[in-house]
mmCIF file of N, CA and C in Angstrom:
data_model
loop_
_atom_site.group_PDB
_atom_site.id
_atom_site.type_symbol
_atom_site.label_atom_id
_atom_site.label_comp_id
_atom_site.label_asym_id
_atom_site.label_seq_id
_atom_site.Cartn_x
_atom_site.Cartn_y
_atom_site.Cartn_z
ATOM 1 N N GLU A 18 100.245 106.200 105.922
ATOM 2 C CA GLU A 18 100.995 106.189 104.668
ATOM 3 C C GLU A 18 100.369 107.151 103.656
ATOM 4 N N ALA A 19 99.044 107.199 103.614
ATOM 5 C CA ALA A 19 98.370 108.089 102.667
ATOM 6 C C ALA A 19 98.705 109.552 102.955
ATOM 7 N N VAL A 20 98.775 109.911 104.220
ATOM 8 C CA VAL A 20 99.100 111.294 104.587
ATOM 9 C C VAL A 20 100.530 111.628 104.178
ATOM 10 N N ARG A 21 101.446 110.691 104.318
ATOM 11 C CA ARG A 21 102.844 110.926 103.939
ATOM 12 C C ARG A 21 102.949 111.298 102.458
ATOM 13 N N VAL A 22 102.204 110.617 101.607
ATOM 14 C CA VAL A 22 102.220 110.904 100.171
ATOM 15 C C VAL A 22 101.630 112.285 99.903
ATOM 16 N N LEU A 23 100.526 112.610 100.544
ATOM 17 C CA LEU A 23 99.870 113.896 100.317
ATOM 18 C C LEU A 23 100.685 115.073 100.835
ATOM 19 N N VAL A 24 101.361 114.898 101.953
ATOM 20 C CA VAL A 24 102.177 115.976 102.520
ATOM 21 C C VAL A 24 103.320 116.352 101.579
ATOM 22 N N ALA A 25 103.789 115.408 100.807
ATOM 23 C CA ALA A 25 104.857 115.706 99.846
ATOM 24 C C ALA A 25 104.366 116.626 98.731
ATOM 25 N N GLU A 26 103.052 116.663 98.512
ATOM 26 C CA GLU A 26 102.489 117.443 97.406
ATOM 27 C C GLU A 26 101.694 118.671 97.859
ATOM 28 N N HIS A 27 101.376 118.768 99.143
ATOM 29 C CA HIS A 27 100.496 119.838 99.622
ATOM 30 C C HIS A 27 101.023 120.437 100.927
ATOM 31 N N ASP A 28 100.768 121.733 101.105
ATOM 32 C CA ASP A 28 101.154 122.418 102.346
ATOM 33 C C ASP A 28 100.098 122.278 103.423
ATOM 34 N N ALA A 29 98.862 122.018 103.014
ATOM 35 C CA ALA A 29 97.756 121.903 103.962
ATOM 36 C C ALA A 29 96.812 120.795 103.502
ATOM 37 N N LEU A 30 96.275 120.073 104.472
ATOM 38 C CA LEU A 30 95.326 119.000 104.185
ATOM 39 C C LEU A 30 94.115 119.166 105.083
ATOM 40 N N LEU A 31 92.950 118.902 104.531
ATOM 41 C CA LEU A 31 91.728 118.796 105.320
ATOM 42 C C LEU A 31 91.415 117.314 105.404
ATOM 43 N N ILE A 32 91.413 116.773 106.600
ATOM 44 C CA ILE A 32 91.245 115.340 106.802
ATOM 45 C C ILE A 32 89.853 115.101 107.393
ATOM 46 N N ALA A 33 89.035 114.332 106.664
ATOM 47 C CA ALA A 33 87.658 114.084 107.094
ATOM 48 C C ALA A 33 87.628 113.511 108.509
ATOM 49 N N HIS A 34 86.761 114.061 109.331
ATOM 50 C CA HIS A 34 86.532 113.617 110.709
ATOM 51 C C HIS A 34 87.758 113.783 111.611
ATOM 52 N N SER A 35 88.777 114.503 111.152
ATOM 53 C CA SER A 35 89.982 114.689 111.959
ATOM 54 C C SER A 35 90.414 116.137 112.067
ATOM 55 N N GLY A 36 90.150 116.946 111.063
ATOM 56 C CA GLY A 36 90.562 118.341 111.100
ATOM 57 C C GLY A 36 91.541 118.674 109.999
ATOM 58 N N ALA A 37 92.395 119.631 110.275
ATOM 59 C CA ALA A 37 93.346 120.119 109.287
ATOM 60 C C ALA A 37 94.776 119.810 109.728
ATOM 61 N N LEU A 38 95.642 119.701 108.739
ATOM 62 C CA LEU A 38 97.069 119.464 108.976
ATOM 63 C C LEU A 38 97.835 120.372 108.034
ATOM 64 N N THR A 39 98.778 121.136 108.567
ATOM 65 C CA THR A 39 99.651 121.951 107.733
ATOM 66 C C THR A 39 101.094 121.565 108.024
ATOM 67 N N VAL A 40 101.952 121.770 107.029
ATOM 68 C CA VAL A 40 103.369 121.452 107.175
ATOM 69 C C VAL A 40 104.196 122.637 106.698
ATOM 70 N N GLY A 41 105.417 122.693 107.154
ATOM 71 C CA GLY A 41 106.344 123.735 106.738
ATOM 72 C C GLY A 41 107.757 123.313 107.060
ATOM 73 N N VAL A 42 108.701 124.157 106.699
ATOM 74 C CA VAL A 42 110.102 123.833 106.968
ATOM 75 C C VAL A 42 110.389 123.879 108.469
ATOM 76 N N ASP A 43 109.537 124.606 109.211
ATOM 77 C CA ASP A 43 109.656 124.638 110.671
ATOM 78 C C ASP A 43 108.259 124.837 111.272
ATOM 79 N N LEU A 44 108.175 124.807 112.570
ATOM 80 C CA LEU A 44 106.895 124.919 113.255
ATOM 81 C C LEU A 44 106.211 126.245 112.962
ATOM 82 N N TRP A 45 106.979 127.321 112.887
ATOM 83 C CA TRP A 45 106.416 128.642 112.628
ATOM 84 C C TRP A 45 105.735 128.692 111.261
ATOM 85 N N GLU A 46 106.398 128.154 110.238
ATOM 86 C CA GLU A 46 105.804 128.153 108.901
ATOM 87 C C GLU A 46 104.524 127.308 108.873
ATOM 88 N N ALA A 47 104.527 126.165 109.531
ATOM 89 C CA ALA A 47 103.328 125.329 109.601
ATOM 90 C C ALA A 47 102.203 126.073 110.325
ATOM 91 N N PHE A 48 102.538 126.778 111.388
ATOM 92 C CA PHE A 48 101.547 127.570 112.122
ATOM 93 C C PHE A 48 100.952 128.656 111.233
ATOM 94 N N LEU A 49 101.795 129.389 110.507
ATOM 95 C CA LEU A 49 101.302 130.457 109.631
ATOM 96 C C LEU A 49 100.405 129.895 108.536
ATOM 97 N N ARG A 50 100.751 128.735 108.023
ATOM 98 C CA ARG A 50 99.901 128.112 107.004
ATOM 99 C C ARG A 50 98.547 127.719 107.586
ATOM 100 N N MET A 51 98.520 127.283 108.820
ATOM 101 C CA MET A 51 97.249 126.965 109.473
ATOM 102 C C MET A 51 96.413 128.227 109.635
ATOM 103 N N GLU A 52 97.059 129.333 110.006
ATOM 104 C CA GLU A 52 96.347 130.600 110.130
ATOM 105 C C GLU A 52 95.728 131.009 108.795
ATOM 106 N N VAL A 53 96.478 130.877 107.719
ATOM 107 C CA VAL A 53 95.971 131.215 106.386
ATOM 108 C C VAL A 53 94.808 130.296 106.016
ATOM 109 N N LEU A 54 94.959 129.012 106.281
ATOM 110 C CA LEU A 54 93.892 128.045 105.979
ATOM 111 C C LEU A 54 92.613 128.402 106.732
ATOM 112 N N GLU A 55 92.721 128.663 108.030
ATOM 113 C CA GLU A 55 91.543 128.985 108.835
ATOM 114 C C GLU A 55 90.898 130.295 108.391
ATOM 115 N N HIS A 56 91.716 131.291 108.088
ATOM 116 C CA HIS A 56 91.171 132.575 107.640
ATOM 117 C C HIS A 56 90.464 132.410 106.290
ATOM 118 N N THR A 57 91.081 131.685 105.378
ATOM 119 C CA THR A 57 90.479 131.454 104.069
ATOM 120 C C THR A 57 89.152 130.713 104.203
ATOM 121 N N ALA A 58 89.115 129.688 105.040
ATOM 122 C CA ALA A 58 87.876 128.936 105.256
ATOM 123 C C ALA A 58 86.786 129.841 105.823
ATOM 124 N N SER A 59 87.150 130.708 106.745
ATOM 125 C CA SER A 59 86.186 131.618 107.347
ATOM 126 C C SER A 59 85.621 132.589 106.310
ATOM 127 N N VAL A 60 86.489 133.165 105.501
ATOM 128 C CA VAL A 60 86.042 134.104 104.468
ATOM 129 C C VAL A 60 85.142 133.403 103.457
ATOM 130 N N LEU A 61 85.540 132.210 103.019
ATOM 131 C CA LEU A 61 84.725 131.475 102.041
ATOM 132 C C LEU A 61 83.360 131.094 102.612
ATOM 133 N N GLN A 62 83.326 130.705 103.873
ATOM 134 C CA GLN A 62 82.053 130.349 104.492
ATOM 135 C C GLN A 62 81.123 131.554 104.540
ATOM 136 N N ARG A 63 81.644 132.685 104.966
ATOM 137 C CA ARG A 63 80.817 133.892 105.047
ATOM 138 C C ARG A 63 80.355 134.350 103.670
ATOM 139 N N ALA A 64 81.246 134.279 102.693
ATOM 140 C CA ALA A 64 80.871 134.684 101.338
ATOM 141 C C ALA A 64 79.802 133.756 100.770
ATOM 142 N N ALA A 65 79.913 132.463 101.034
ATOM 143 C CA ALA A 65 78.935 131.494 100.527
ATOM 144 C C ALA A 65 77.564 131.701 101.162
ATOM 145 N N GLN A 66 77.508 132.254 102.350
ATOM 146 C CA GLN A 66 76.226 132.542 102.996
ATOM 147 C C GLN A 66 75.516 133.719 102.332
ATOM 148 N N LEU A 67 76.290 134.585 101.707
ATOM 149 C CA LEU A 67 75.700 135.760 101.058
ATOM 150 C C LEU A 67 75.154 135.446 99.677
ATOM 151 N N ALA A 68 75.885 134.620 98.928
ATOM 152 C CA ALA A 68 75.484 134.300 97.551
ATOM 153 C C ALA A 68 76.326 133.130 97.067
ATOM 154 N N PRO A 69 75.889 132.470 96.011
ATOM 155 C CA PRO A 69 76.714 131.393 95.451
ATOM 156 C C PRO A 69 78.080 131.949 95.019
ATOM 157 N N LEU A 70 79.117 131.179 95.270
ATOM 158 C CA LEU A 70 80.463 131.635 94.923
ATOM 159 C C LEU A 70 80.736 131.364 93.440
ATOM 160 N N PRO A 71 81.099 132.404 92.696
ATOM 161 C CA PRO A 71 81.421 132.199 91.281
ATOM 162 C C PRO A 71 82.791 131.542 91.138
ATOM 163 N N THR A 72 82.991 130.838 90.063
ATOM 164 C CA THR A 72 84.315 130.274 89.790
ATOM 165 C C THR A 72 85.149 131.322 89.064
ATOM 166 N N LEU A 73 86.441 131.225 89.212
ATOM 167 C CA LEU A 73 87.333 132.149 88.516
ATOM 168 C C LEU A 73 87.384 131.789 87.040
ATOM 169 N N PRO A 74 87.435 132.796 86.181
ATOM 170 C CA PRO A 74 87.592 132.499 84.757
ATOM 171 C C PRO A 74 88.986 131.912 84.505
ATOM 172 N N PRO A 75 89.119 131.130 83.437
ATOM 173 C CA PRO A 75 90.397 130.459 83.163
ATOM 174 C C PRO A 75 91.613 131.386 83.130
ATOM 175 N N HIS A 76 91.475 132.596 82.586
ATOM 176 C CA HIS A 76 92.634 133.493 82.513
ATOM 177 C C HIS A 76 93.087 133.925 83.910
ATOM 178 N N GLU A 77 92.164 134.040 84.860
ATOM 179 C CA GLU A 77 92.544 134.395 86.234
ATOM 180 C C GLU A 77 93.225 133.229 86.942
ATOM 181 N N VAL A 78 92.739 132.029 86.708
ATOM 182 C CA VAL A 78 93.388 130.843 87.285
ATOM 183 C C VAL A 78 94.808 130.732 86.741
ATOM 184 N N ALA A 79 94.967 130.910 85.441
ATOM 185 C CA ALA A 79 96.299 130.840 84.823
ATOM 186 C C ALA A 79 97.224 131.898 85.417
ATOM 187 N N ARG A 80 96.697 133.097 85.654
ATOM 188 C CA ARG A 80 97.506 134.176 86.250
ATOM 189 C C ARG A 80 97.946 133.812 87.663
ATOM 190 N N LEU A 81 97.044 133.259 88.462
ATOM 191 C CA LEU A 81 97.394 132.856 89.821
ATOM 192 C C LEU A 81 98.430 131.734 89.827
ATOM 193 N N LEU A 82 98.319 130.809 88.883
ATOM 194 C CA LEU A 82 99.305 129.732 88.797
ATOM 195 C C LEU A 82 100.683 130.268 88.417
ATOM 196 N N ARG A 83 100.716 131.270 87.526
ATOM 197 C CA ARG A 83 102.009 131.890 87.173
ATOM 198 C C ARG A 83 102.634 132.563 88.395
ATOM 199 N N ILE A 84 101.816 133.265 89.174
ATOM 200 C CA ILE A 84 102.316 133.923 90.390
ATOM 201 C C ILE A 84 102.851 132.877 91.358
ATOM 202 N N ARG A 85 102.116 131.779 91.518
ATOM 203 C CA ARG A 85 102.561 130.692 92.403
ATOM 204 C C ARG A 85 103.939 130.183 91.971
ATOM 205 N N GLN A 86 104.114 130.016 90.682
ATOM 206 C CA GLN A 86 105.385 129.515 90.168
ATOM 207 C C GLN A 86 106.499 130.550 90.360
ATOM 208 N N GLN A 87 106.215 131.812 90.070
ATOM 209 C CA GLN A 87 107.219 132.873 90.211
ATOM 210 C C GLN A 87 107.695 133.037 91.646
ATOM 211 N N ARG A 88 106.826 132.791 92.602
ATOM 212 C CA ARG A 88 107.178 132.965 94.018
ATOM 213 C C ARG A 88 107.797 131.727 94.637
ATOM 214 N N GLY A 89 107.986 130.681 93.835
ATOM 215 C CA GLY A 89 108.675 129.503 94.324
ATOM 216 C C GLY A 89 107.806 128.492 95.039
ATOM 217 N N TYR A 90 106.486 128.578 94.859
ATOM 218 C CA TYR A 90 105.583 127.634 95.516
ATOM 219 C C TYR A 90 105.277 126.421 94.647
ATOM 220 N N TRP A 91 105.831 126.382 93.462
ATOM 221 C CA TRP A 91 105.551 125.320 92.501
ATOM 222 C C TRP A 91 106.308 124.054 92.894
ATOM 223 N N ARG A 92 105.634 122.927 92.794
ATOM 224 C CA ARG A 92 106.249 121.625 93.077
ATOM 225 C C ARG A 92 106.148 120.738 91.851
ATOM 226 N N HIS A 93 106.999 119.747 91.808
ATOM 227 C CA HIS A 93 106.950 118.771 90.721
ATOM 228 C C HIS A 93 105.551 118.155 90.664
ATOM 229 N N GLY A 94 104.948 118.142 89.493
ATOM 230 C CA GLY A 94 103.627 117.543 89.316
ATOM 231 C C GLY A 94 102.465 118.498 89.518
ATOM 232 N N ASP A 95 102.739 119.750 89.921
ATOM 233 C CA ASP A 95 101.649 120.700 90.155
ATOM 234 C C ASP A 95 100.833 120.965 88.894
ATOM 235 N N ALA A 96 101.485 121.094 87.764
ATOM 236 C CA ALA A 96 100.765 121.404 86.524
ATOM 237 C C ALA A 96 99.691 120.356 86.249
ATOM 238 N N GLU A 97 100.047 119.100 86.368
ATOM 239 C CA GLU A 97 99.087 118.028 86.107
ATOM 240 C C GLU A 97 97.958 118.036 87.132
ATOM 241 N N ARG A 98 98.299 118.233 88.403
ATOM 242 C CA ARG A 98 97.273 118.238 89.450
ATOM 243 C C ARG A 98 96.288 119.387 89.272
ATOM 244 N N PHE A 99 96.813 120.584 88.974
ATOM 245 C CA PHE A 99 95.918 121.730 88.792
ATOM 246 C C PHE A 99 95.047 121.547 87.554
ATOM 247 N N CYS A 100 95.595 121.003 86.482
ATOM 248 C CA CYS A 100 94.792 120.781 85.287
ATOM 249 C C CYS A 100 93.684 119.763 85.535
ATOM 250 N N GLN A 101 93.962 118.748 86.329
ATOM 251 C CA GLN A 101 92.926 117.772 86.650
ATOM 252 C C GLN A 101 91.799 118.406 87.452
ATOM 253 N N MET A 102 92.143 119.351 88.334
ATOM 254 C CA MET A 102 91.145 119.958 89.206
ATOM 255 C C MET A 102 90.300 121.013 88.495
ATOM 256 N N CYS A 103 90.953 121.862 87.690
ATOM 257 C CA CYS A 103 90.191 122.986 87.143
ATOM 258 C C CYS A 103 90.086 122.991 85.618
ATOM 259 N N GLY A 104 90.922 122.236 84.925
ATOM 260 C CA GLY A 104 90.817 122.141 83.476
ATOM 261 C C GLY A 104 91.233 123.386 82.718
ATOM 262 N N VAL A 105 92.021 124.263 83.323
ATOM 263 C CA VAL A 105 92.438 125.499 82.654
ATOM 264 C C VAL A 105 93.460 125.240 81.556
ATOM 265 N N CYS A 106 94.304 124.276 81.766
ATOM 266 C CA CYS A 106 95.406 124.031 80.820
ATOM 267 C C CYS A 106 94.935 123.565 79.451
#
């Protein structure tokens, strides 16, 4: 039941002791999202081995959120969730 609620709000989930889960309108979209998730995780891991990862400044986070909204990736409740996570708003 918990996964059902989270899938409604997220395209990808990292599930402790189980792995990753991605969803899409079809199998191909879910597969591509998994590829993006794995590639992003790999890049972040390698970058973190080189030096501590800096956080994005608030204006950059706001810019990325605007792009997300313009491209149609915005979901109901995203504004509140992102503000809780990063405090940019």
